[in-house]
Amino acid sequence: MRNSSRAGFTREMLINPANEMKREAHETQRLRHINKIDEEVSTAQRSDSLVQSINQHFPSKWQIIAFVAGGLLSLIPMASAQTPADSDTEQVRRGEYLARAGNCMGCHTTRGGEPYAGGRKLNTPFGQFVTPNITPDNETGIGRWNSEDFWQALHYGKSKDGRYLYPAFPYTEYTKVTRLDADAIFAYLRSLPPVVQTNPPHKISSPYDNQFLLYLWRAQYFKEGVYQPDKSKSDEWNRGNYLVQGLGHCTACHTARNVLGASRDDKLSGGKIMGTHWYAPSLISPLEAGVGEWPIEDIVELLSTGINSHAVTSGPMATIVRQSLQHLSDYDLRSMAVYLKSLDEKRDNTPQKVRKMPEQVRQYVALGEKVYKEHCQNCHGESGQGVPGIYPPLAGNRNVTMRSPLNTIRNVLYGGYPPATAGNPRPYGMPPFQHFIRDPEIAHVVSYIRNAWGNIGSLVYPDDVDNSRGSEF
Amino acid sequence: MPMKFFAFILLAMISGLVSAAEPASAGIPDTLEERIKPCIICHRDADLIDRDAYFPRIAGKPAGYLYNQLRNFRDGRRYYQPMAILLENMSDGYMREIAEYFASQPYAYLEPVAPALSPDETKSVETLMYSGDPERDLPACSACHGEKLMGLQPAIPGLLGLPHAYLAAQFGGWRNGGIMRGQIPDCMSEIAKKLTQEEVNALVQWLPGLPASGQSAGADALTPELAQRCRTILSGQEVAR
């Protein structure tokens, strides 16, 4: 598999989990090429203007409402139980909050475009999907829909005209949303100014454009059903489960997908995000992003501010924090944290054998030390200790040592800022090194940080770096 | 791994590295200068960068102009991938602060390079610069960019001390539409589209031949007619929608 330039290495040393991922990446890249995608991208969208106007208009009221909404829902563990019908404005406000939690705007808005007017392109191995206009315009939006039509879409994945919707719209998760919540979201969407905007059609590769295939796919993979609370668990846990598995559609990114694009399960066990070069780590494994050993406060801090003293969000996750999670009430964030904490796989407590690095590996890794001293140490510290809350530590950082080196390579190529949030409004940033360090040195420095200061990770090679490029956001 | 992690935290605490209460500890200055380090890797002083480098100077440009450009990059109206990624999750407020920081920075301008232009070419560029061409409804460049071509506060940039390659790329972006600065018609893209390719070729050589000096002029230097032409840019409308 490996080419001759690495002939000096024995097979064991060269086993590189990136290979598996790479092949997948290659395939996606090929498909992406065929579909001529790229100027638009697969994660979320910018929409500060709306957030800001909300904050300006009701600074504190908004927070109170959010909090009350969260609190009310928890009293009636799942709102499918009776709740007195919301008053109209109350319902709209609740809907606005819930739409945030579902990040509807993130997908249904183009970069710099009209909120909710759609037109955003989502690239997948099956082709390019274009999000529809969901403002209440009669001709180009959902102005003629009633709440039943909306429920059919959100809950069953069926459009008003009876057409089955593609699961690029995460109705596979939204199906867990209660009718009461769906109605509130619909009321909110109805309250938006109608925007006349016709979006281009999807460009789906054959045979995936066939409705009958989609029908079969649904029969196989789509399980319809509102979330059923688990009576043996706390209200917080149930609320967290509802948000994580339902509206928050965390599974849409954080599970592996099979070749037909279906989530393997709803276990949040991690996977490469379809159509992008990002790996969404497992939220159950203590070796990846499982948070079983974190205090609740640390989890809440990461989700709401994008950073805490030992971890930082980047790439698509930073966008999710900016667009959605930072706006959630403290109660809802705590609930998600309680649920996420409960998912932790039990750790294998047998101490890891510290193997002595074979000499060639040691030499390869040492090449990266030079690069680190010159370009990285200034911020991340002499022994990878970082500066808590400012520059993430690299020593003991699971994002760095994770089986897949994809995100780490991308961090070095493209740099980035954590999201600007109320809790961290002026983040410090990481420079992009793509124009300043060549692929071999990037491979060296990534191999180095994966193996320095007690870290243990597989080695990374220049073609791993090259294969991590593209699909920017 | 977790053991190691906790051992590390413990170690760090003992050695006084972790101080959760004061985030800006460990000698990291709580300044904008520290926060914009990622920008400086490309936008540093000219003497550290090759004169032919594509990276434009941003220090000393009008704050409103810089702010508009940051929003343009973030919101997909001007396209340059590395910057779009950095700005993806920034707020308007933070970007304004960053724009003001760069606007306040002193800048060592590039030494002028004598252009290789014929006397005729030079003359027609100068006419364009200082008189414009009423036939084509082209105001003088200096009417908007200032008598000394050093820009007008707060949103019109100066034209001197910019590398040739960068100037050429900007005109390419405006003229070919495309994604770069091309989505919304504005006064500058309308002007660029009216120029001939020969004129563009000549002026991107002529401009780097002038020494830059002095400050950008005040907003009152702009006639109401021209202010009206550029209203989307001047009011920030273009971006705020």
XYZ file of C-alpha atoms in Angstrom:
714
model
C 0.000 0.000 0.000
C 2.698 2.406 1.070
C 5.114 3.556 -1.563
C 8.806 2.913 -1.732
C 9.968 6.124 -0.113
C 8.973 4.526 3.155
C 10.785 1.298 2.469
C 12.831 1.747 5.614
C 9.819 1.239 7.834
C 8.529 -2.112 8.911
C 4.943 -2.951 8.213
C 3.760 -2.552 11.795
C 5.141 0.908 12.047
C 3.391 1.925 8.933
C -0.043 0.753 9.768
C -1.887 3.941 9.527
C -5.539 4.239 10.301
C -5.680 7.238 8.024
C -5.581 4.854 5.104
C -9.061 3.617 5.542
C -10.345 7.102 5.908
C -8.281 8.219 2.968
C -9.824 5.755 0.611
C -13.195 7.023 1.628
C -11.967 10.569 1.173
C -10.685 9.770 -2.279
C -14.026 8.421 -3.278
C -15.857 11.451 -1.991
C -13.402 13.704 -3.688
C -13.887 11.934 -6.990
C -17.634 12.259 -6.693
C -17.342 15.854 -5.674
C -15.313 16.490 -8.735
C -17.807 14.878 -11.006
C -20.536 16.928 -9.512
C -18.535 20.141 -9.847
C -19.374 21.307 -6.469
C -17.350 23.385 -4.131
C -18.136 27.022 -4.158
C -20.778 26.241 -1.610
C -20.224 23.979 1.253
C -21.657 21.504 3.632
C -21.906 23.055 6.977
C -23.575 25.899 8.439
C -24.251 29.444 7.522
C -23.793 32.892 8.774
C -26.682 34.653 10.254
C -25.515 37.061 12.850
C -27.802 39.784 11.669
C -30.831 37.971 12.936
C -29.273 36.985 16.205
C -28.277 40.490 16.818
C -31.612 41.976 16.130
C -33.168 39.510 18.519
C -30.679 40.449 21.167
C -31.209 44.109 20.619
C -34.961 43.893 20.800
C -35.375 41.730 23.805
C -32.078 41.361 25.528
C -33.137 39.945 28.806
C -36.683 38.934 27.994
C -35.322 36.605 25.386
C -33.187 34.842 27.903
C -36.006 34.587 30.343
C -38.291 33.157 27.726
C -35.692 30.694 26.625
C -35.232 29.653 30.173
C -38.917 29.414 30.895
C -39.489 27.490 27.698
C -36.849 25.037 28.739
C -38.196 24.826 32.225
C -41.801 24.336 31.171
C -40.863 21.570 28.859
C -39.050 19.784 31.550
C -41.982 19.921 33.929
C -43.971 18.052 31.361
C -41.218 15.739 30.456
C -42.136 15.398 26.860
C -44.383 18.046 25.589
C -46.459 15.514 23.723
C -48.369 15.381 26.964
C -50.970 18.131 27.204
C -49.885 21.672 27.591
C -52.293 24.523 27.297
C -52.043 25.884 23.778
C -49.507 28.678 23.616
C -50.727 32.163 23.100
C -49.793 33.286 19.606
C -46.792 35.434 20.405
C -45.638 33.028 23.039
C -45.789 30.245 20.487
C -43.819 32.243 17.944
C -41.105 32.993 20.461
C -40.909 29.386 21.491
C -40.762 28.418 17.844
C -37.898 30.802 17.276
C -35.977 29.265 20.129
C -36.667 25.744 18.902
C -35.651 26.651 15.346
C -32.332 27.759 16.847
C -31.972 24.464 18.669
C -32.618 22.672 15.362
C -30.348 25.096 13.487
C -32.869 25.296 10.637
C -31.349 28.592 9.546
C -27.873 27.087 9.270
C -28.938 24.933 6.331
C -31.788 27.023 4.950
C -29.709 30.176 4.319
C -26.854 30.828 1.905
C -23.681 32.570 2.944
C -24.699 36.191 3.409
C -28.200 35.470 2.055
C -31.755 36.063 3.272
C -32.457 34.037 6.414
C -34.538 30.897 5.729
C -34.808 31.618 1.985
C -32.738 28.502 1.206
C -30.379 28.103 -1.721
C -27.552 26.614 0.274
C -25.794 23.757 -1.477
C -25.074 20.594 0.451
C -22.579 18.278 -1.146
C -22.868 14.574 -0.577
C -21.606 11.491 -2.356
C -25.086 11.233 -3.887
C -25.081 14.604 -5.469
C -25.737 18.167 -4.541
C -28.813 19.108 -2.572
C -30.100 22.655 -2.533
C -32.098 23.702 0.502
C -35.600 25.025 -0.205
C -37.037 28.401 0.727
C -39.012 27.950 3.945
C -40.172 31.561 4.365
C -43.944 32.030 3.995
C -43.865 33.183 0.364
C -46.784 31.658 -1.533
C -44.988 30.906 -4.762
C -41.393 30.145 -3.828
C -41.647 29.265 -0.134
C -44.046 27.419 2.133
C -46.701 30.166 2.224
C -49.473 27.780 1.229
C -48.591 25.160 3.797
C -50.654 24.462 6.883
C -49.371 22.994 10.111
C -50.345 19.500 8.994
C -48.230 19.824 5.832
C -45.352 21.009 7.981
C -45.763 18.108 10.362
C -45.699 15.726 7.398
C -42.367 17.196 6.342
C -40.683 17.360 9.725
C -42.054 14.127 11.104
C -42.485 11.858 8.063
C -40.115 13.453 5.544
C -42.861 14.040 2.999
C -43.347 17.284 1.089
C -46.728 18.971 0.586
C -47.002 17.437 -2.875
C -46.462 13.949 -1.457
C -42.885 13.642 -2.671
C -40.517 11.853 -0.306
C -37.811 14.142 0.945
C -34.139 13.251 0.905
C -32.523 12.574 4.244
C -30.055 15.410 3.561
C -32.892 17.108 5.455
C -32.389 15.476 8.859
C -36.031 14.472 9.340
C -34.581 11.118 10.325
C -33.752 12.925 13.600
C -36.495 15.582 13.601
C -39.084 12.824 13.596
C -38.489 12.714 17.373
C -39.760 16.299 17.737
C -43.163 16.622 19.388
C -46.207 17.970 17.556
C -46.401 20.884 19.970
C -42.834 21.889 19.199
C -43.312 21.361 15.468
C -46.359 23.632 15.532
C -44.381 26.307 17.349
C -41.590 26.156 14.780
C -44.183 26.421 12.027
C -45.810 29.417 13.710
C -42.419 31.078 13.889
C -41.648 30.397 10.221
C -45.072 31.859 9.325
C -44.187 35.016 11.222
C -41.109 35.692 9.079
C -41.225 38.177 6.211
C -41.903 36.225 3.007
C -38.897 36.221 0.680
C -39.364 35.651 -3.029
C -36.483 33.400 -3.954
C -36.465 30.495 -6.343
C -33.567 28.166 -5.720
C -31.841 25.944 -8.262
C -32.886 22.276 -8.345
C -30.917 19.471 -6.689
C -28.283 17.806 -8.825
C -28.560 14.229 -7.726
C -26.539 11.528 -9.402
C -28.365 8.587 -10.916
C -29.672 6.239 -9.536
C -30.206 8.182 -6.317
C -32.653 10.528 -8.000
C -35.233 7.747 -8.114
C -38.192 8.201 -5.731
C -38.783 4.465 -5.568
C -35.253 3.912 -4.326
C -35.857 6.585 -1.744
C -39.002 4.729 -0.741
C -36.989 1.542 -0.272
C -34.336 3.445 1.619
C -36.949 4.785 3.990
C -38.433 1.353 4.529
C -35.006 0.123 5.483
C -33.529 2.985 7.464
C -36.133 5.494 8.541
C -37.808 4.942 11.854
C -40.606 7.437 12.349
C -41.674 8.320 15.885
C -41.851 11.078 18.472
C -39.393 10.760 21.335
C -40.717 8.602 24.154
C -39.379 9.601 27.549
C -37.698 6.962 29.648
C -39.563 7.067 32.969
C -36.640 5.547 34.822
C -34.447 8.522 33.984
C -34.466 12.103 35.230
C -36.297 14.925 33.484
C -32.970 16.486 32.626
C -31.732 13.312 31.027
C -34.911 12.996 28.972
C -34.783 16.585 27.877
C -31.116 16.143 26.916
C -31.851 12.985 24.955
C -34.708 14.749 23.147
C -32.455 17.643 22.171
C -29.367 15.633 21.235
C -31.132 12.897 19.283
C -34.000 15.030 17.986
C -33.872 18.741 17.280
C -30.119 19.062 17.798
C -29.565 16.284 15.209
C -26.099 15.633 16.612
C -26.299 12.131 15.107
C -26.447 13.669 11.630
C -22.707 14.283 11.971
C -21.553 12.196 14.905
C -22.317 8.711 13.550
C -20.725 6.683 10.832
C -22.802 6.401 7.658
C -23.083 3.361 5.444
C -22.661 3.529 1.669
C -26.288 4.535 1.299
C -25.808 7.508 3.546
C -27.817 6.058 6.422
C -26.541 6.491 9.957
C -25.249 3.163 11.165
C -27.055 3.662 14.475
C -27.995 6.457 16.826
C -25.144 5.769 19.189
C -23.050 8.858 18.375
C -20.043 6.634 17.856
C -18.313 9.027 15.487
C -17.706 9.120 11.762
C -16.517 11.118 8.844
C -19.087 13.720 7.826
C -20.520 12.984 4.419
C -19.278 15.249 1.673
C -16.703 17.039 3.823
C -13.217 16.369 5.058
C -14.040 16.486 8.710
C -14.304 13.689 11.225
C -16.989 14.122 13.870
C -15.533 12.254 16.847
C -17.340 9.665 18.893
C -19.320 11.233 21.724
C -19.279 7.955 23.639
C -15.647 6.901 23.479
C -13.303 8.182 26.171
C -10.562 8.040 23.529
C -12.355 10.599 21.350
C -14.911 13.147 22.530
C -16.830 11.171 25.155
C -17.427 13.528 28.062
C -18.117 10.952 30.763
C -15.226 12.182 32.878
C -15.889 15.895 32.526
C -17.793 17.872 35.146
C -21.184 19.073 33.842
C -19.951 22.672 33.980
C -17.104 21.934 31.582
C -19.456 20.354 29.064
C -21.867 23.284 29.278
C -18.986 25.701 28.889
C -17.713 24.001 25.741
C -21.162 23.824 24.128
C -22.122 27.388 24.970
C -18.829 29.261 24.509
C -16.958 26.995 22.091
C -13.993 26.609 24.400
C -13.079 25.415 27.881
C -9.812 24.971 29.684
C -8.938 21.690 27.950
C -10.826 21.598 24.667
C -11.864 23.855 21.825
C -14.351 23.504 18.992
C -13.232 23.999 15.429
C -14.521 23.664 11.877
C -18.170 22.559 11.558
C -18.517 22.167 15.333
C -17.502 25.795 15.907
C -20.209 26.772 13.437
C -22.826 24.694 15.250
C -21.884 26.429 18.502
C -22.173 29.858 16.913
C -25.397 29.241 15.068
C -27.224 27.054 17.516
C -25.825 25.893 20.836
C -24.715 29.259 22.252
C -28.329 30.438 22.088
C -29.737 27.618 24.206
C -30.913 28.132 27.747
C -28.745 27.066 30.605
C -31.307 24.426 31.511
C -31.219 22.896 28.044
C -27.436 22.938 27.909
C -27.225 21.249 31.285
C -29.727 18.668 30.136
C -27.684 17.901 27.059
C -24.595 17.638 29.231
C -26.344 15.217 31.606
C -27.418 13.064 28.688
C -24.023 13.169 26.923
C -22.256 12.286 30.153
C -24.461 9.228 30.553
C -23.389 7.886 27.158
C -19.826 7.252 28.151
C -18.547 3.829 27.213
C -16.836 2.193 30.100
C -13.170 2.710 29.781
C -10.732 -0.092 29.618
C -8.733 0.630 32.731
C -5.797 -1.626 32.094
C -2.898 0.764 31.871
C -1.573 1.209 28.366
C 1.731 -0.444 27.838
C 4.257 2.195 27.051
C 6.118 0.763 24.106
C 9.522 1.929 23.297
C 9.492 3.715 19.970
C 11.486 1.876 17.323
C 14.481 3.944 16.271
C 13.160 4.810 12.791
C 9.879 6.003 14.205
C 11.715 8.059 16.774
C 13.728 9.681 14.032
C 10.677 10.412 11.917
C 8.857 11.975 14.835
C 11.938 13.993 15.767
C 11.796 15.713 12.377
C 8.587 17.353 13.540
C 10.104 18.716 16.715
C 12.056 21.306 14.744
C 8.939 22.457 12.962
C 7.074 22.623 16.253
C 9.736 24.769 17.904
C 9.768 27.188 15.019
C 6.073 27.570 14.276
C 3.922 26.274 17.127
C 5.660 26.458 20.455
C 5.039 30.144 20.855
C 1.355 29.530 21.393
C 1.013 25.873 22.358
C 3.953 25.842 24.772
C 7.241 24.085 25.140
C 5.637 20.910 26.401
C 2.338 21.209 24.571
C 0.652 22.588 27.663
C -1.114 25.444 25.865
C -2.763 28.273 27.760
C -6.137 27.251 29.171
C -9.053 29.027 27.548
C -6.762 30.728 25.012
C -4.472 28.286 23.246
C -5.585 24.673 23.537
C -3.150 22.236 25.101
C -1.869 19.622 22.666
C -0.468 17.300 25.341
C -3.182 14.896 26.456
C -5.555 16.364 23.847
C -7.805 13.663 22.445
C -8.508 15.620 19.277
C -4.816 15.341 18.538
C -4.343 11.672 19.403
C -7.627 10.364 17.986
C -7.366 7.473 15.535
C -8.267 9.752 12.642
C -5.671 12.509 12.177
C -7.913 14.295 9.676
C -9.066 17.192 11.873
C -5.578 17.791 13.248
C -4.130 17.989 9.751
C -6.873 20.419 8.784
C -6.271 22.527 11.895
C -2.669 22.970 10.765
C -3.467 23.562 7.071
C -6.287 26.037 7.547
C -5.993 27.361 11.085
C -9.096 28.971 12.505
C -10.724 30.898 15.299
C -13.038 29.312 17.828
C -16.528 30.820 17.476
C -17.107 34.342 18.805
C -19.766 33.779 21.467
C -21.174 35.743 24.382
C -18.924 33.742 26.693
C -15.828 34.156 24.491
C -16.496 37.215 22.335
C -12.906 37.889 21.246
C -11.273 34.527 20.661
C -7.578 34.059 19.945
C -6.787 32.279 16.704
C -4.525 29.803 14.947
C -2.753 30.778 11.706
C -3.208 28.741 8.532
C 0.051 27.079 7.560
C -0.904 25.807 4.104
C 1.217 28.440 2.327
C 4.056 28.454 4.809
C 4.947 24.860 5.619
C 5.207 22.171 2.993
C 3.288 18.891 3.181
C 6.243 16.803 4.407
C 6.847 19.195 7.300
C 3.157 19.303 8.130
C 3.232 15.500 8.221
C 6.272 15.649 10.498
C 4.825 18.149 12.921
C 1.480 16.342 13.135
C 3.298 13.058 13.737
C 5.317 14.837 16.398
C 2.399 16.309 18.334
C 0.631 12.942 18.150
C 3.614 11.323 19.873
C 5.248 13.958 22.066
C 4.699 14.599 25.796
C 3.216 11.142 26.386
C 0.735 11.335 23.492
C 0.354 8.164 21.444
C -0.928 8.252 17.882
C -0.208 6.797 14.469
C 2.240 8.512 12.152
C 1.092 10.812 9.378
C 2.612 11.078 5.883
C 2.629 13.770 3.212
C -0.088 12.134 1.131
C -2.341 12.023 4.197
C -1.890 15.783 4.292
C -2.693 16.191 0.642
C -5.774 13.979 0.950
C -7.121 16.130 3.773
C -7.398 19.212 1.598
C -10.510 20.647 0.050
C -14.112 21.088 1.102
C -13.148 24.053 3.154
C -15.743 24.591 5.769
C -4.858 8.292 28.298
C -7.219 9.857 30.842
C -4.814 8.962 33.595
C -2.190 10.719 31.672
C -4.494 13.606 31.078
C -5.210 14.036 34.743
C -1.599 13.543 35.624
C -0.864 16.300 33.203
C -3.415 18.638 34.703
C -2.040 17.887 38.128
C 1.463 18.576 36.971
C 0.356 21.732 35.304
C -1.346 22.887 38.474
C 1.674 22.185 40.561
C 3.858 24.081 38.181
C 1.355 26.895 38.221
C 0.504 26.747 34.533
C -3.198 26.320 34.952
C -4.981 29.207 36.487
C -8.593 28.874 35.521
C -9.642 32.090 37.196
C -7.462 34.288 35.044
C -7.683 33.241 31.460
C -5.103 35.730 30.244
C -2.458 34.303 32.503
C 0.780 32.586 31.529
C 2.038 35.746 29.985
C -0.404 35.866 27.089
C -1.217 39.545 26.680
C -4.919 40.371 26.616
C -4.475 42.487 23.489
C -5.735 42.657 19.961
C -2.180 42.342 18.748
C -2.030 38.865 20.255
C -5.434 37.982 18.841
C -4.646 38.886 15.250
C -1.457 36.829 15.063
C -3.087 34.570 12.471
C -3.536 37.569 10.149
C 0.035 38.754 10.509
C 1.399 35.582 9.010
C 0.254 37.064 5.662
C -0.402 40.765 6.281
C 2.889 41.739 7.812
C 5.231 44.594 7.004
C 6.290 44.907 3.415
C 9.947 44.426 4.215
C 9.202 40.910 5.428
C 7.271 40.060 2.320
C 8.330 39.865 -1.245
C 7.207 42.897 -3.203
C 5.480 40.646 -5.718
C 3.542 38.865 -3.019
C -0.151 38.809 -3.511
C -0.965 39.736 0.082
C -2.237 43.296 0.233
C -1.274 45.707 2.964
C -4.112 46.393 5.347
C -2.397 48.529 7.984
C -3.402 52.163 7.777
C -6.380 51.652 5.436
C -9.665 53.317 6.478
C -11.417 51.290 9.171
C -14.817 51.306 7.465
C -13.271 49.969 4.294
C -11.480 47.163 6.121
C -14.598 46.265 8.044
C -16.641 46.073 4.848
C -14.051 43.768 3.314
C -14.021 41.462 6.340
C -17.772 41.133 6.126
C -17.516 40.567 2.389
C -15.082 37.701 2.880
C -17.105 36.150 5.678
C -20.425 36.442 3.888
C -19.209 35.169 0.530
C -19.262 38.447 -1.416
C -15.512 38.450 -1.873
C -13.726 35.170 -2.138
C -10.420 34.113 -0.711
C -10.554 30.720 0.922
C -7.951 31.080 3.703
C -9.574 34.258 4.991
C -13.101 32.972 4.669
C -12.164 30.052 6.920
C -10.623 32.303 9.572
C -13.586 34.669 9.610
C -16.321 32.019 9.406
C -17.346 32.223 13.034
C -16.551 35.832 13.891
C -19.122 38.375 14.991
C -19.594 41.792 13.391
C -18.477 43.475 16.607
C -15.209 41.583 16.776
C -14.464 42.241 13.116
C -15.032 45.947 13.593
C -12.521 45.955 16.421
C -10.011 44.136 14.258
C -10.613 46.581 11.398
C -10.006 49.518 13.714
C -6.844 47.949 15.004
C -5.345 47.559 11.532
C -6.534 51.018 10.484
C -4.584 52.509 13.385
C -1.336 50.721 12.557
C 1.532 52.614 10.947
C 2.702 51.253 7.681
C 6.041 51.291 5.865
C 5.094 51.708 2.242
C 6.742 49.887 -0.632
C 9.364 51.888 -2.459
C 7.910 53.093 -5.764
C 8.912 51.211 -8.921
C 9.180 53.192 -12.156
C 6.543 51.909 -14.572
C 7.517 50.813 -18.088
C 4.942 52.934 -19.885
C 5.174 55.040 -23.030
C 4.576 58.801 -22.648
C 1.177 58.383 -24.347
C 0.142 55.641 -21.992
C 1.278 57.688 -19.011
C -0.706 60.650 -20.209
C -3.916 58.701 -20.658
C -3.583 57.121 -17.197
C -3.075 60.542 -15.677
C -6.158 61.848 -17.445
C -8.166 58.935 -16.071
C -6.786 59.504 -12.596
C -7.288 63.208 -12.268
C -9.979 64.128 -14.818
C -11.909 60.970 -15.618
C -13.890 60.593 -18.850
C -17.326 62.252 -18.825
C -18.235 60.552 -22.119
C -18.227 57.186 -20.392
C -19.550 58.626 -17.150
C -16.232 57.932 -15.457
C -15.412 60.352 -12.618
C -11.752 60.976 -11.875
C -10.269 58.316 -9.644
C -9.040 61.148 -7.433
C -12.583 62.422 -6.940
C -13.279 59.399 -4.777
C -9.841 58.205 -3.740
C -8.645 61.668 -2.714
C -6.467 64.301 -4.393
C -3.360 62.430 -3.214
C -4.937 59.019 -3.942
C -4.540 58.200 -0.246
C -8.205 57.382 0.267
C -11.153 59.005 2.032
C -12.425 58.183 5.502
C -14.166 55.992 6.387
C -14.736 53.561 3.510
C -12.644 54.415 0.437
C -9.123 52.978 0.387
C -5.956 54.634 -0.843
C -4.444 53.400 -4.105
C -0.741 53.787 -3.412
C 1.765 51.354 -1.996
C -0.153 48.329 -3.255
C 1.634 45.560 -5.149
C 1.022 45.315 -8.870
C -0.202 41.689 -8.719
C -2.796 42.576 -6.120
C -4.110 45.546 -8.092
C -4.374 43.459 -11.246
C -6.298 40.747 -9.387
C -8.805 43.243 -7.982
C -9.630 44.626 -11.403
C -9.890 41.075 -12.701
C -12.391 40.323 -9.944
C -14.586 43.331 -10.626
C -14.506 43.011 -14.390
C -15.167 39.315 -14.636
C -17.947 39.410 -12.113
C -17.172 36.074 -10.573
C -17.429 35.727 -6.874
C -14.770 38.200 -5.958
C -16.374 41.517 -5.090
C -18.723 40.780 -7.963
C -22.093 39.934 -6.504
C -23.621 43.285 -5.916
C -23.088 46.162 -8.322
C -21.381 49.009 -6.506
C -19.718 52.222 -7.655
C -16.261 50.702 -7.924
C -17.216 47.566 -9.832
C -19.272 49.702 -12.252
C -16.226 51.865 -12.934
C -13.881 48.918 -13.340
C -16.230 47.355 -15.894
C -16.160 50.499 -18.034
C -12.379 50.572 -18.346
C -10.645 48.930 -21.287
C -8.133 46.166 -20.675
C -5.360 48.477 -21.938
C -6.326 51.102 -19.409
C -6.303 48.563 -16.611
C -2.912 47.202 -17.689
C -1.477 50.697 -17.691
C -2.906 51.896 -14.408
C -1.874 48.830 -12.408
C 1.691 49.640 -13.503
C 1.388 53.363 -13.023
C 0.000 53.286 -9.483
C 2.957 51.417 -7.883
C 5.207 54.101 -9.417
C 3.943 56.840 -7.104
C 5.401 57.319 -3.633
C 2.785 57.065 -0.907
C 2.681 59.821 1.647
C 0.226 61.625 3.881
C -3.098 60.624 5.334
C -6.456 59.727 3.897
C -8.777 62.706 3.481
C -11.976 63.360 5.413
C -15.395 62.235 4.249
C -16.405 65.791 3.332
C -14.027 65.654 0.353
C -16.621 63.566 -1.468
C -19.281 65.355 -3.543
C -22.887 64.444 -2.763
C -23.289 63.008 -6.266
C -20.419 60.566 -5.769
C -21.490 59.756 -2.237
C -24.874 58.845 -3.699
C -23.233 56.543 -6.264
C -21.361 54.705 -3.547
C -24.176 54.699 -1.000
C -24.370 50.914 -0.638
C -20.727 50.805 0.360
C -20.639 53.984 2.419
C -23.661 53.122 4.486
C -22.655 49.525 5.001
C -26.016 48.741 3.365
C -24.462 46.412 0.920
C -23.525 44.160 3.735
C -26.245 44.656 6.248
C -28.917 44.116 3.591
